[in-house]
PDB file of C-alpha atoms in Angstrom:
ATOM      1  CA  MET A1300     -22.682  -1.315   2.127  1.00  0.00           C
ATOM      2  CA  ASP A1301     -20.847  -3.870   0.002  1.00  0.00           C
ATOM      3  CA  LYS A1302     -17.055  -3.392  -0.029  1.00  0.00           C
ATOM      4  CA  LYS A1303     -16.852  -3.067  -3.811  1.00  0.00           C
ATOM      5  CA  LEU A1304     -19.645  -0.492  -3.887  1.00  0.00           C
ATOM      6  CA  ARG A1305     -18.266   1.337  -0.885  1.00  0.00           C
ATOM      7  CA  SER A1306     -14.889   1.676  -2.546  1.00  0.00           C
ATOM      8  CA  ALA A1307     -16.357   3.748  -5.361  1.00  0.00           C
ATOM      9  CA  VAL A1308     -17.580   6.323  -2.855  1.00  0.00           C
ATOM     10  CA  LEU A1309     -13.970   7.064  -1.930  1.00  0.00           C
ATOM     11  CA  LEU A1310     -13.616   8.989  -5.180  1.00  0.00           C
ATOM     12  CA  ALA A1311     -16.028  11.659  -4.020  1.00  0.00           C
ATOM     13  CA  PHE A1312     -13.337  13.948  -2.627  1.00  0.00           C
ATOM     14  CA  GLY A1313     -13.193  16.453  -5.475  1.00  0.00           C
ATOM     15  CA  LEU A1314      -9.903  14.922  -6.627  1.00  0.00           C
ATOM     16  CA  THR A1315     -10.954  13.723 -10.041  1.00  0.00           C
ATOM     17  CA  GLY A1316     -11.387  17.042 -11.806  1.00  0.00           C
ATOM     18  CA  GLY A1317      -9.643  17.590 -15.107  1.00  0.00           C
ATOM     19  CA  ILE A1318      -6.108  17.970 -13.754  1.00  0.00           C
ATOM     20  CA  SER A1319      -3.435  16.646 -16.056  1.00  0.00           C
ATOM     21  CA  PHE A1320      -0.459  14.711 -14.687  1.00  0.00           C
ATOM     22  CA  GLN A1321       1.885  17.520 -15.701  1.00  0.00           C
ATOM     23  CA  ALA A1322      -0.247  20.323 -14.295  1.00  0.00           C
ATOM     24  CA  GLN A1323      -0.751  18.533 -11.014  1.00  0.00           C
ATOM     25  CA  ALA A1324       2.954  17.821 -10.719  1.00  0.00           C
ATOM     26  CA  ALA A1325       3.829  21.482 -11.232  1.00  0.00           C
ATOM     27  CA  GLU A1326       1.196  22.690  -8.798  1.00  0.00           C
ATOM     28  CA  LYS A1327       2.179  20.255  -6.068  1.00  0.00           C
ATOM     29  CA  SER A1328       5.983  20.519  -6.547  1.00  0.00           C
ATOM     30  CA  VAL A1329       6.724  16.877  -7.311  1.00  0.00           C
ATOM     31  CA  VAL A1330      10.451  16.272  -6.911  1.00  0.00           C
ATOM     32  CA  ALA A1331      10.520  12.548  -7.766  1.00  0.00           C
ATOM     33  CA  GLU A1332       8.031  10.237  -9.447  1.00  0.00           C
ATOM     34  CA  CYS A1333       7.547   6.917 -11.173  1.00  0.00           C
ATOM     35  CA  ALA A1334       4.749   5.217 -13.072  1.00  0.00           C
ATOM     36  CA  VAL A1335       5.381   1.637 -14.166  1.00  0.00           C
ATOM     37  CA  VAL A1336       2.938  -0.847 -15.723  1.00  0.00           C
ATOM     38  CA  MET A1337       3.581  -4.512 -16.520  1.00  0.00           C
ATOM     39  CA  ASP A1338       1.463  -7.049 -18.382  1.00  0.00           C
ATOM     40  CA  ALA A1339       0.842  -9.807 -15.846  1.00  0.00           C
ATOM     41  CA  THR A1340       0.531 -12.454 -18.565  1.00  0.00           C
ATOM     42  CA  THR A1341       3.569 -11.718 -20.708  1.00  0.00           C
ATOM     43  CA  GLN A1342       5.701 -10.083 -17.958  1.00  0.00           C
ATOM     44  CA  LYS A1343       6.403  -7.285 -20.450  1.00  0.00           C
ATOM     45  CA  ILE A1344       6.865  -3.764 -19.125  1.00  0.00           C
ATOM     46  CA  LEU A1345       4.327  -1.680 -21.048  1.00  0.00           C
ATOM     47  CA  SER A1346       5.361   1.706 -19.696  1.00  0.00           C
ATOM     48  CA  ARG A1347       7.979   2.940 -17.257  1.00  0.00           C
ATOM     49  CA  LYS A1348       8.504   6.625 -16.604  1.00  0.00           C
ATOM     50  CA  GLY A1349      10.488   8.360 -13.909  1.00  0.00           C
ATOM     51  CA  VAL A1350      12.768   7.132 -11.141  1.00  0.00           C
ATOM     52  CA  CYS A1351      11.517   3.564 -10.777  1.00  0.00           C
ATOM     53  CA  ASP A1352      14.569   1.765  -9.401  1.00  0.00           C
ATOM     54  CA  LYS A1353      15.099   3.938  -6.322  1.00  0.00           C
ATOM     55  CA  ARG A1354      13.838   2.633  -2.998  1.00  0.00           C
ATOM     56  CA  PHE A1355      11.487   4.592  -0.751  1.00  0.00           C
ATOM     57  CA  THR A1356       9.422   3.825   2.326  1.00  0.00           C
ATOM     58  CA  PRO A1357       6.404   1.701   1.338  1.00  0.00           C
ATOM     59  CA  ALA A1358       4.167   3.366   3.948  1.00  0.00           C
ATOM     60  CA  SER A1359       0.694   1.794   3.879  1.00  0.00           C
ATOM     61  CA  THR A1360       1.324  -0.158   0.670  1.00  0.00           C
ATOM     62  CA  PHE A1361       3.135  -2.497   3.081  1.00  0.00           C
ATOM     63  CA  LYS A1362      -0.277  -3.601   4.278  1.00  0.00           C
ATOM     64  CA  VAL A1363      -0.458  -5.820   1.177  1.00  0.00           C
ATOM     65  CA  PRO A1364       2.504  -8.062   2.087  1.00  0.00           C
ATOM     66  CA  LEU A1365       1.537  -7.793   5.751  1.00  0.00           C
ATOM     67  CA  ALA A1366      -1.908  -9.154   4.871  1.00  0.00           C
ATOM     68  CA  VAL A1367      -0.269 -12.063   3.056  1.00  0.00           C
ATOM     69  CA  ILE A1368       1.885 -12.740   6.119  1.00  0.00           C
ATOM     70  CA  GLY A1369      -1.070 -12.359   8.493  1.00  0.00           C
ATOM     71  CA  TYR A1370      -3.154 -14.902   6.601  1.00  0.00           C
ATOM     72  CA  ASP A1371      -0.234 -17.283   6.162  1.00  0.00           C
ATOM     73  CA  LYS A1372       0.498 -17.231   9.907  1.00  0.00           C
ATOM     74  CA  ASN A1373      -3.184 -17.715  10.759  1.00  0.00           C
ATOM     75  CA  ILE A1374      -3.419 -14.357  12.527  1.00  0.00           C
ATOM     76  CA  LEU A1375      -5.981 -13.230   9.954  1.00  0.00           C
ATOM     77  CA  HIS A1376      -8.712 -15.615   8.820  1.00  0.00           C
ATOM     78  CA  SER A1377     -11.049 -13.988   6.259  1.00  0.00           C
ATOM     79  CA  GLU A1378     -12.110 -10.600   4.915  1.00  0.00           C
ATOM     80  CA  HIS A1379     -14.038  -9.881   8.114  1.00  0.00           C
ATOM     81  CA  ASN A1380     -12.253 -12.006  10.697  1.00  0.00           C
ATOM     82  CA  PRO A1381     -10.737 -11.172  13.092  1.00  0.00           C
ATOM     83  CA  VAL A1382     -12.493  -8.047  14.290  1.00  0.00           C
ATOM     84  CA  TRP A1383     -10.270  -6.197  16.755  1.00  0.00           C
ATOM     85  CA  GLN A1384     -11.395  -3.303  18.904  1.00  0.00           C
ATOM     86  CA  TRP A1385      -9.268  -0.205  19.289  1.00  0.00           C
ATOM     87  CA  LYS A1386      -7.881   0.254  22.802  1.00  0.00           C
ATOM     88  CA  PRO A1387      -6.936   3.559  24.478  1.00  0.00           C
ATOM     89  CA  GLU A1388      -3.262   2.588  24.655  1.00  0.00           C
ATOM     90  CA  MET A1389      -3.149   2.323  20.846  1.00  0.00           C
ATOM     91  CA  GLU A1390      -2.031   5.497  19.060  1.00  0.00           C
ATOM     92  CA  ALA A1391      -4.691   6.339  16.475  1.00  0.00           C
ATOM     93  CA  PRO A1392      -6.616   9.274  15.000  1.00  0.00           C
ATOM     94  CA  GLU A1393     -10.224   9.649  16.101  1.00  0.00           C
ATOM     95  CA  ARG A1394     -11.611   8.042  12.938  1.00  0.00           C
ATOM     96  CA  ASP A1395      -9.687   4.790  13.631  1.00  0.00           C
ATOM     97  CA  ARG A1396     -10.830   4.355  17.233  1.00  0.00           C
ATOM     98  CA  ILE A1397     -13.321   1.702  16.212  1.00  0.00           C
ATOM     99  CA  ALA A1398     -13.664  -2.027  15.666  1.00  0.00           C
ATOM    100  CA  VAL A1399     -11.703  -3.054  12.555  1.00  0.00           C
ATOM    101  CA  ASP A1400     -11.605  -6.172  10.377  1.00  0.00           C
ATOM    102  CA  PRO A1401      -9.086  -7.007   7.604  1.00  0.00           C
ATOM    103  CA  ALA A1402     -11.150  -5.444   4.798  1.00  0.00           C
ATOM    104  CA  ARG A1403     -11.634  -2.184   6.715  1.00  0.00           C
ATOM    105  CA  TRP A1404      -7.966  -2.219   7.756  1.00  0.00           C
ATOM    106  CA  LEU A1405      -6.861  -2.311   4.126  1.00  0.00           C
ATOM    107  CA  GLU A1406      -9.475   0.140   2.879  1.00  0.00           C
ATOM    108  CA  GLN A1407      -9.004   2.744   5.607  1.00  0.00           C
ATOM    109  CA  SER A1408      -5.248   2.177   6.246  1.00  0.00           C
ATOM    110  CA  VAL A1409      -5.652   1.614   9.983  1.00  0.00           C
ATOM    111  CA  VAL A1410      -2.125   1.680  11.396  1.00  0.00           C
ATOM    112  CA  TRP A1411      -2.932   0.232  14.822  1.00  0.00           C
ATOM    113  CA  TYR A1412      -4.323  -2.903  13.165  1.00  0.00           C
ATOM    114  CA  SER A1413      -1.006  -3.385  11.327  1.00  0.00           C
ATOM    115  CA  ARG A1414       0.838  -3.022  14.618  1.00  0.00           C
ATOM    116  CA  GLU A1415      -1.351  -5.641  16.259  1.00  0.00           C
ATOM    117  CA  ILE A1416      -0.439  -8.105  13.486  1.00  0.00           C
ATOM    118  CA  THR A1417       3.275  -7.414  13.882  1.00  0.00           C
ATOM    119  CA  ARG A1418       2.999  -7.577  17.674  1.00  0.00           C
ATOM    120  CA  GLN A1419       1.548 -11.065  17.397  1.00  0.00           C
ATOM    121  CA  LEU A1420       4.304 -12.066  14.988  1.00  0.00           C
ATOM    122  CA  GLY A1421       7.139 -10.785  17.152  1.00  0.00           C
ATOM    123  CA  GLN A1422      10.325  -9.253  15.739  1.00  0.00           C
ATOM    124  CA  LYS A1423      12.041 -12.507  14.739  1.00  0.00           C
ATOM    125  CA  GLN A1424       9.093 -14.033  12.901  1.00  0.00           C
ATOM    126  CA  PHE A1425       8.203 -10.655  11.364  1.00  0.00           C
ATOM    127  CA  SER A1426      11.718 -10.221   9.967  1.00  0.00           C
ATOM    128  CA  GLU A1427      11.837 -13.787   8.664  1.00  0.00           C
ATOM    129  CA  ALA A1428       8.464 -13.421   6.947  1.00  0.00           C
ATOM    130  CA  VAL A1429       9.398 -10.173   5.168  1.00  0.00           C
ATOM    131  CA  THR A1430      12.716 -11.703   4.094  1.00  0.00           C
ATOM    132  CA  ALA A1431      10.933 -14.788   2.741  1.00  0.00           C
ATOM    133  CA  LEU A1432       8.785 -12.514   0.554  1.00  0.00           C
ATOM    134  CA  ASP A1433      11.939 -10.784  -0.764  1.00  0.00           C
ATOM    135  CA  TYR A1434      10.175  -7.473  -0.169  1.00  0.00           C
ATOM    136  CA  GLY A1435      12.396  -4.480  -1.005  1.00  0.00           C
ATOM    137  CA  ASN A1436      15.448  -4.228   1.230  1.00  0.00           C
ATOM    138  CA  MET A1437      13.743  -6.547   3.766  1.00  0.00           C
ATOM    139  CA  ASP A1438      14.932  -4.360   6.667  1.00  0.00           C
ATOM    140  CA  VAL A1439      12.331  -4.204   9.451  1.00  0.00           C
ATOM    141  CA  SER A1440      14.801  -3.243  12.179  1.00  0.00           C
ATOM    142  CA  GLY A1441      13.389   0.290  12.504  1.00  0.00           C
ATOM    143  CA  ARG A1442      15.358   3.437  13.302  1.00  0.00           C
ATOM    144  CA  ALA A1443      18.698   3.048  15.036  1.00  0.00           C
ATOM    145  CA  GLY A1444      18.303   3.024  18.793  1.00  0.00           C
ATOM    146  CA  LYS A1445      14.494   3.361  18.685  1.00  0.00           C
ATOM    147  CA  GLN A1446      13.532  -0.331  18.864  1.00  0.00           C
ATOM    148  CA  ASP A1447      10.488   0.449  16.714  1.00  0.00           C
ATOM    149  CA  GLY A1448      10.854  -2.190  14.019  1.00  0.00           C
ATOM    150  CA  LEU A1449       7.558  -3.851  14.943  1.00  0.00           C
ATOM    151  CA  THR A1450       5.609  -0.597  14.962  1.00  0.00           C
ATOM    152  CA  ASP A1451       7.164   1.763  12.439  1.00  0.00           C
ATOM    153  CA  SER A1452       9.770   0.111  10.193  1.00  0.00           C
ATOM    154  CA  TRP A1453       7.559   0.541   7.111  1.00  0.00           C
ATOM    155  CA  ILE A1454       6.613   4.196   7.817  1.00  0.00           C
ATOM    156  CA  GLY A1455       9.463   6.474   6.783  1.00  0.00           C
ATOM    157  CA  SER A1456      11.956   4.157   8.450  1.00  0.00           C
ATOM    158  CA  SER A1457      14.250   1.211   7.648  1.00  0.00           C
ATOM    159  CA  LEU A1458      12.063  -0.771   5.219  1.00  0.00           C
ATOM    160  CA  GLU A1459      12.265   0.511   1.646  1.00  0.00           C
ATOM    161  CA  ILE A1460      11.125  -0.697  -1.773  1.00  0.00           C
ATOM    162  CA  SER A1461      11.330   0.660  -5.310  1.00  0.00           C
ATOM    163  CA  PRO A1462       8.377   0.946  -7.720  1.00  0.00           C
ATOM    164  CA  ASP A1463      10.043  -1.733  -9.884  1.00  0.00           C
ATOM    165  CA  GLU A1464      10.165  -4.052  -6.881  1.00  0.00           C
ATOM    166  CA  GLN A1465       6.550  -3.260  -5.977  1.00  0.00           C
ATOM    167  CA  VAL A1466       5.494  -4.444  -9.435  1.00  0.00           C
ATOM    168  CA  GLN A1467       7.532  -7.646  -9.160  1.00  0.00           C
ATOM    169  CA  PHE A1468       6.071  -8.438  -5.737  1.00  0.00           C
ATOM    170  CA  LEU A1469       2.499  -7.723  -6.858  1.00  0.00           C
ATOM    171  CA  ASN A1470       2.936  -9.822  -9.980  1.00  0.00           C
ATOM    172  CA  LYS A1471       3.865 -12.792  -7.803  1.00  0.00           C
ATOM    173  CA  LEU A1472       0.812 -12.149  -5.645  1.00  0.00           C
ATOM    174  CA  VAL A1473      -1.452 -11.960  -8.700  1.00  0.00           C
ATOM    175  CA  HIS A1474      -0.123 -15.333  -9.863  1.00  0.00           C
ATOM    176  CA  GLU A1475      -0.041 -16.717  -6.312  1.00  0.00           C
ATOM    177  CA  THR A1476       3.630 -17.689  -6.574  1.00  0.00           C
ATOM    178  CA  LEU A1477       4.869 -16.074  -3.362  1.00  0.00           C
ATOM    179  CA  PRO A1478       6.580 -18.564  -0.991  1.00  0.00           C
ATOM    180  CA  VAL A1479       3.524 -18.896   1.240  1.00  0.00           C
ATOM    181  CA  SER A1480       0.289 -20.846   0.933  1.00  0.00           C
ATOM    182  CA  LYS A1481      -1.941 -20.103  -2.051  1.00  0.00           C
ATOM    183  CA  GLN A1482      -4.845 -19.776   0.364  1.00  0.00           C
ATOM    184  CA  ALA A1483      -3.077 -16.940   2.183  1.00  0.00           C
ATOM    185  CA  GLN A1484      -2.503 -15.120  -1.106  1.00  0.00           C
ATOM    186  CA  GLN A1485      -6.103 -15.635  -2.193  1.00  0.00           C
ATOM    187  CA  LYS A1486      -7.430 -14.316   1.102  1.00  0.00           C
ATOM    188  CA  ALA A1487      -5.163 -11.273   0.980  1.00  0.00           C
ATOM    189  CA  LYS A1488      -6.353 -10.414  -2.520  1.00  0.00           C
ATOM    190  CA  ALA A1489      -9.997 -10.922  -1.566  1.00  0.00           C
ATOM    191  CA  ALA A1490      -9.676  -8.501   1.343  1.00  0.00           C
ATOM    192  CA  MET A1491      -8.255  -5.676  -0.778  1.00  0.00           C
ATOM    193  CA  THR A1492     -10.363  -2.751  -1.965  1.00  0.00           C
ATOM    194  CA  VAL A1493     -11.663  -2.756  -5.549  1.00  0.00           C
ATOM    195  CA  PHE A1494     -12.228   0.398  -7.610  1.00  0.00           C
ATOM    196  CA  ALA A1495     -13.696   1.174 -11.031  1.00  0.00           C
ATOM    197  CA  SER A1496     -11.630   3.459 -13.250  1.00  0.00           C
ATOM    198  CA  GLU A1497     -13.208   5.980 -15.592  1.00  0.00           C
ATOM    199  CA  LYS A1498     -11.856   3.976 -18.554  1.00  0.00           C
ATOM    200  CA  GLY A1499     -13.615   0.795 -17.443  1.00  0.00           C
ATOM    201  CA  TRP A1500     -10.800  -0.994 -15.622  1.00  0.00           C
ATOM    202  CA  LYS A1501     -11.471  -3.001 -12.476  1.00  0.00           C
ATOM    203  CA  VAL A1502      -8.654  -1.870 -10.187  1.00  0.00           C
ATOM    204  CA  THR A1503      -7.509  -3.596  -7.009  1.00  0.00           C
ATOM    205  CA  GLY A1504      -5.065  -1.355  -5.215  1.00  0.00           C
ATOM    206  CA  LYS A1505      -3.570   0.151  -2.102  1.00  0.00           C
ATOM    207  CA  THR A1506      -2.496   3.693  -1.338  1.00  0.00           C
ATOM    208  CA  GLY A1507       0.355   4.758   0.887  1.00  0.00           C
ATOM    209  CA  ALA A1508       1.642   8.066   2.221  1.00  0.00           C
ATOM    210  CA  ALA A1509       4.344   9.139   4.653  1.00  0.00           C
ATOM    211  CA  ARG A1510       6.642  11.984   5.539  1.00  0.00           C
ATOM    212  CA  LEU A1511      10.194  11.176   4.446  1.00  0.00           C
ATOM    213  CA  ARG A1512      13.257  11.086   6.681  1.00  0.00           C
ATOM    214  CA  ASP A1513      16.913  11.611   5.841  1.00  0.00           C
ATOM    215  CA  ALA A1514      19.782   9.182   6.469  1.00  0.00           C
ATOM    216  CA  LYS A1515      20.001  10.365  10.093  1.00  0.00           C
ATOM    217  CA  GLY A1516      16.343   9.578  10.734  1.00  0.00           C
ATOM    218  CA  LYS A1517      15.254  13.209  10.806  1.00  0.00           C
ATOM    219  CA  PHE A1518      12.394  14.539   8.703  1.00  0.00           C
ATOM    220  CA  ALA A1519      13.634  15.568   5.254  1.00  0.00           C
ATOM    221  CA  GLY A1520      12.093  19.022   5.287  1.00  0.00           C
ATOM    222  CA  GLU A1521       8.472  18.807   4.245  1.00  0.00           C
ATOM    223  CA  GLN A1522       8.936  15.985   1.735  1.00  0.00           C
ATOM    224  CA  ARG A1523       6.053  13.528   1.560  1.00  0.00           C
ATOM    225  CA  ILE A1524       5.653  10.411  -0.536  1.00  0.00           C
ATOM    226  CA  GLY A1525       2.450   9.076  -2.071  1.00  0.00           C
ATOM    227  CA  TRP A1526       1.868   5.619  -3.555  1.00  0.00           C
ATOM    228  CA  PHE A1527      -0.865   3.785  -5.404  1.00  0.00           C
ATOM    229  CA  VAL A1528      -0.030   0.188  -6.334  1.00  0.00           C
ATOM    230  CA  GLY A1529      -2.006  -2.856  -7.449  1.00  0.00           C
ATOM    231  CA  TRP A1530      -3.411  -4.491 -10.540  1.00  0.00           C
ATOM    232  CA  ALA A1531      -6.045  -3.652 -13.155  1.00  0.00           C
ATOM    233  CA  GLU A1532      -8.292  -5.950 -15.204  1.00  0.00           C
ATOM    234  CA  LYS A1533     -10.282  -5.324 -18.372  1.00  0.00           C
ATOM    235  CA  ASP A1534     -11.352  -7.427 -21.376  1.00  0.00           C
ATOM    236  CA  GLY A1535      -9.338 -10.424 -20.235  1.00  0.00           C
ATOM    237  CA  ARG A1536      -6.162  -8.414 -19.671  1.00  0.00           C
ATOM    238  CA  GLN A1537      -4.446  -8.084 -16.308  1.00  0.00           C
ATOM    239  CA  LEU A1538      -1.868  -5.368 -15.675  1.00  0.00           C
ATOM    240  CA  VAL A1539       0.236  -4.741 -12.575  1.00  0.00           C
ATOM    241  CA  PHE A1540       1.188  -1.169 -11.708  1.00  0.00           C
ATOM    242  CA  ALA A1541       3.013   1.053  -9.244  1.00  0.00           C
ATOM    243  CA  ASN A1542       2.678   4.826  -9.069  1.00  0.00           C
ATOM    244  CA  MET A1543       4.799   6.979  -6.767  1.00  0.00           C
ATOM    245  CA  GLN A1544       5.338  10.702  -6.294  1.00  0.00           C
ATOM    246  CA  VAL A1545       7.414  12.662  -3.779  1.00  0.00           C
ATOM    247  CA  PHE A1546       6.131  16.147  -2.943  1.00  0.00           C
ATOM    248  CA  ASP A1547       8.417  18.782  -1.444  1.00  0.00           C
ATOM    249  CA  LYS A1548       5.652  20.462   0.532  1.00  0.00           C
ATOM    250  CA  PRO A1549       2.420  19.443   2.307  1.00  0.00           C
ATOM    251  CA  VAL A1550      -0.668  18.807   0.190  1.00  0.00           C
ATOM    252  CA  LYS A1551      -4.283  19.331   1.226  1.00  0.00           C
ATOM    253  CA  VAL A1552      -5.171  15.637   1.189  1.00  0.00           C
ATOM    254  CA  SER A1553      -3.180  12.427   1.475  1.00  0.00           C
ATOM    255  CA  PRO A1554      -0.625  12.170  -1.368  1.00  0.00           C
ATOM    256  CA  GLY A1555      -1.720   8.567  -1.884  1.00  0.00           C
ATOM    257  CA  MET A1556      -5.309   9.649  -2.409  1.00  0.00           C
ATOM    258  CA  LEU A1557      -4.204  12.270  -4.938  1.00  0.00           C
ATOM    259  CA  ILE A1558      -2.284   9.677  -6.929  1.00  0.00           C
ATOM    260  CA  ARG A1559      -5.123   7.159  -6.726  1.00  0.00           C
ATOM    261  CA  ALA A1560      -7.662   9.679  -8.014  1.00  0.00           C
ATOM    262  CA  GLN A1561      -5.333  10.662 -10.829  1.00  0.00           C
ATOM    263  CA  PHE A1562      -4.775   7.005 -11.737  1.00  0.00           C
ATOM    264  CA  LEU A1563      -8.448   6.065 -11.716  1.00  0.00           C
ATOM    265  CA  LYS A1564      -9.308   9.049 -13.920  1.00  0.00           C
ATOM    266  CA  ASN A1565      -6.569   8.677 -16.509  1.00  0.00           C
ATOM    267  CA  PHE A1566      -5.312   5.085 -16.609  1.00  0.00           C
ATOM    268  CA  ASP A1567      -5.624   3.170 -19.871  1.00  0.00           C
ATOM    269  CA  GLN A1568      -3.308   0.835 -21.752  1.00  0.00           C
TER     270      GLN A1568
END
């Protein structure tokens, strides 16, 4: 099935029923949130609600800059190349124990594929590449004493970014002005999943979800973060967005998927 058609099927999870933003927030005990939208042409912030300047773990939204880095360093080559096969020594849920290419990696948020990219980069080159992109706090050292920067720094660990910074990074990617080759940026964008919103927007985006940790590296109760970030196009307009919510208790599906479904149902500017 074509990637763009396949992406639409992801909405069939019963998440797009008539649940308002406020009602969903109350039901799911949202303790922090942000929704920010910027016009990619004028650079004007069209809407900005919530705590948008506070940094949080990017979770799987980090796959977007990691894709840019992977293509720039010639580790990744196209939407469907390279294909890597899962190996038993790689930690992964059953559904991810398959052969994966860049498009499937981004669509399905396959963590082991991210770790293979960072493994090939090595800690020094990985850190330098994230710093060059000016991505959030640029800290990929991982948790103190764990030596897990290459495998986990972006998952509830040292690397953090605010919704405001997500929008600024994505705007540079949209305009292909990141300090890497234009070809790398074009390939990264081409590999990302495309959705159709109910209001007729063509949405290119990435979800993210993770359990949060406190300053000592321990889980912060049951708090979980969900992200949906990307850009939307309609009638010649191009908008960049970042949506984030922190839940204080587990939810039945991925928080990122909840936010994505909400966004695709309700977004319009």
